[in-house]
Short mmCIF file of C-alpha atoms in Angstrom, two decimals:
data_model
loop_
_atom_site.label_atom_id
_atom_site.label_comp_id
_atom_site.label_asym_id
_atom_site.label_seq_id
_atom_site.Cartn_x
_atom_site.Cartn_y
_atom_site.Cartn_z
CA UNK A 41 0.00 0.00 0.00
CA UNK A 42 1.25 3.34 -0.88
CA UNK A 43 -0.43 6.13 1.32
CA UNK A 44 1.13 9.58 1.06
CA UNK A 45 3.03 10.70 4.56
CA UNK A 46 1.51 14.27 4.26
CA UNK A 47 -1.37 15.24 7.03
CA UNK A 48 -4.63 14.44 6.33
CA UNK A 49 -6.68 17.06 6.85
CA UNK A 50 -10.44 15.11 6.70
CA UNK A 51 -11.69 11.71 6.84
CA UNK A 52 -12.43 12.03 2.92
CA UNK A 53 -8.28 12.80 2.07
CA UNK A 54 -7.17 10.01 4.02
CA UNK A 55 -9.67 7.54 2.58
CA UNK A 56 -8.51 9.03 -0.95
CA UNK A 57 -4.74 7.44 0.02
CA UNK A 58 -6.14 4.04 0.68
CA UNK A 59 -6.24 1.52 -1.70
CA UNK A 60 -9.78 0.61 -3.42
CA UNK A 61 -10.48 -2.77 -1.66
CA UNK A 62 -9.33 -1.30 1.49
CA UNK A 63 -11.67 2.21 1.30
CA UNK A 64 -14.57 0.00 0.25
CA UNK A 65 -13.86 -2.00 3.98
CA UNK A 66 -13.37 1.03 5.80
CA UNK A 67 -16.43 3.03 3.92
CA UNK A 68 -18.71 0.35 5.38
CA UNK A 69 -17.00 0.46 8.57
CA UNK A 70 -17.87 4.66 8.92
CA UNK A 71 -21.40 4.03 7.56
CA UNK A 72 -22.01 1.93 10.40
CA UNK A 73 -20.42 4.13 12.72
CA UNK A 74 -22.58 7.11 11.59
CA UNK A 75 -25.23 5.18 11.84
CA UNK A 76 -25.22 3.92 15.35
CA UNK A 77 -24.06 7.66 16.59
CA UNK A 78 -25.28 10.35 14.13
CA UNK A 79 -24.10 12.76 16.67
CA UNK A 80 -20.54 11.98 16.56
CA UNK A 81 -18.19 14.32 14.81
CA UNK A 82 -14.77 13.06 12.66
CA UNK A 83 -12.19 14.34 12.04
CA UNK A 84 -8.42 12.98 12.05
CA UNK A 85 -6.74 12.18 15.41
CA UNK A 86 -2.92 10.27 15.25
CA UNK A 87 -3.37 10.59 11.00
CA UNK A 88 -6.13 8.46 11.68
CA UNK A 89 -9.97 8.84 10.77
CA UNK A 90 -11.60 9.34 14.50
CA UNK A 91 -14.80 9.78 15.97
CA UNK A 92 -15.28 11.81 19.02
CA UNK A 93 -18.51 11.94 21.31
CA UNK A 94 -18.42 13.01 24.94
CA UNK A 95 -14.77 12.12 24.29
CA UNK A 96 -12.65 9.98 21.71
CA UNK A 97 -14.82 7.36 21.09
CA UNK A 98 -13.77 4.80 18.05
CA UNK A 99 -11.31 5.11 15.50
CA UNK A 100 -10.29 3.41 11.89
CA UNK A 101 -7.43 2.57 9.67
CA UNK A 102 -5.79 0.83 6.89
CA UNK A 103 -2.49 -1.04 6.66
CA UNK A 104 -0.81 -2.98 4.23
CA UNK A 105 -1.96 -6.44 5.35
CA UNK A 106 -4.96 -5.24 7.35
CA UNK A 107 -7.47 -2.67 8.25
CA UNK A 108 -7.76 -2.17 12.13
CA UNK A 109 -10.74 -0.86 14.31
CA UNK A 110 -9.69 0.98 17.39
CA UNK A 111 -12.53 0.30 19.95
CA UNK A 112 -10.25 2.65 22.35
CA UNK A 113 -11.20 0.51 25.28
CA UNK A 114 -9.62 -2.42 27.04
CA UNK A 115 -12.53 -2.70 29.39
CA UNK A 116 -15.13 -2.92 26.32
CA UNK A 117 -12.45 -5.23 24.55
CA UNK A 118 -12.76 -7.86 27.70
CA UNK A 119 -16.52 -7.09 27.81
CA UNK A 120 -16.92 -9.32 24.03
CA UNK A 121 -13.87 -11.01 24.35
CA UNK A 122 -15.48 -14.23 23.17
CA UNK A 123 -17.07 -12.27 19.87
CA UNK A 124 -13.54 -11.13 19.11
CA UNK A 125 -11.72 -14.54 19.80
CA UNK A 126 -11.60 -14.93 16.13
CA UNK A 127 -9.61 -11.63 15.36
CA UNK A 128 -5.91 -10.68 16.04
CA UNK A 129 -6.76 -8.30 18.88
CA UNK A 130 -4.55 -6.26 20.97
CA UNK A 131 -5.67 -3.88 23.99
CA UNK A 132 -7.93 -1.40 22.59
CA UNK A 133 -7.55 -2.68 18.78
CA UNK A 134 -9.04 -4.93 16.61
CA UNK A 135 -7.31 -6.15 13.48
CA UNK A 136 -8.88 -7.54 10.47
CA UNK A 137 -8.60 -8.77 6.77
CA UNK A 138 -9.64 -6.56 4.08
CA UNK A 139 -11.99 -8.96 2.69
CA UNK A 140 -13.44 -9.95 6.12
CA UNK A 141 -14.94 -6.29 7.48
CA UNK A 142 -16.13 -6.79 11.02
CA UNK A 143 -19.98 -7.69 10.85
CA UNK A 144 -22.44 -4.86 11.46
CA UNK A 145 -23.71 -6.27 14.64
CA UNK A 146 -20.36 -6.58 16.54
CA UNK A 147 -19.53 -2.45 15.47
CA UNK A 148 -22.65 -1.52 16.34
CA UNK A 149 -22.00 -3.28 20.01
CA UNK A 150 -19.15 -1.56 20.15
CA UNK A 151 -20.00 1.53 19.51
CA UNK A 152 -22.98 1.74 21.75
CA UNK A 153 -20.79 0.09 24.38
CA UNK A 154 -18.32 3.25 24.04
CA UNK A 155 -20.91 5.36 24.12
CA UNK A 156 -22.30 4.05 27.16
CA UNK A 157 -18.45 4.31 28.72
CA UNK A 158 -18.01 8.02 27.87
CA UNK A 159 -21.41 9.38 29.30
CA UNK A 160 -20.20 7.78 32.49
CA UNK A 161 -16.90 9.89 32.23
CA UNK A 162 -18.44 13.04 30.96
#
């Protein structure tokens, strides 16, 4: 994959530096997102598309062999540890092929499971 190093300024520029099968994945991935909290804003965090409500909520990428959903959360990640056994996970992350996207369901979990943690902060 060949992604440009300059900042992104929007969600849109750094999905135009991904490569087509990848942006397809990750266009589903933010549609779902949107979906479950219209009231989030995005913008780029780390060079990385990022949603934000009552706090940094999820967050989405694409590497080379991979596209990776940051849930942001270890304590959501142990919550559906047993959905994610299948997936390389790490403590807040959760990797995934390109041709696999996450299923609906499980994102929208997540998300509303984020949500749920940053109204308790806020």
């Amino acid at each position: 994959m060949t992604r440009s190093l300059a900042k992104h300024e929007t969600v849109d520029d750094y999905l135009a530096t991904v490569p087509q099968d990848a942006r397809a994945t990750l266009l589903k991935l933010r549609k779902i997102i949107q979906a479950t909290v219209p009231d989030a804003t995005e913008g780029i965090s780390y060079q990385i598309p990022t949603f934000k409500y009552k706090g940094p909520l999820v967050a989405f990428a694409a590497f080379p062999n991979h596209c990776s959903f940051y849930v942001m959360s270890p304590a959501v990640m142990e919550m559906y540890k047993d959905e994610l056994k299948s997936y390389d996970i790490a403590k807040g992350t959760i990797r995934f092929p390109v041709n696999k996207p996450l299923p609906a369901a499980l994102v929208k979990k997540l998300v509303k499971a984020r949500i749920k943690e940053n109204a308790k902060t806020k």
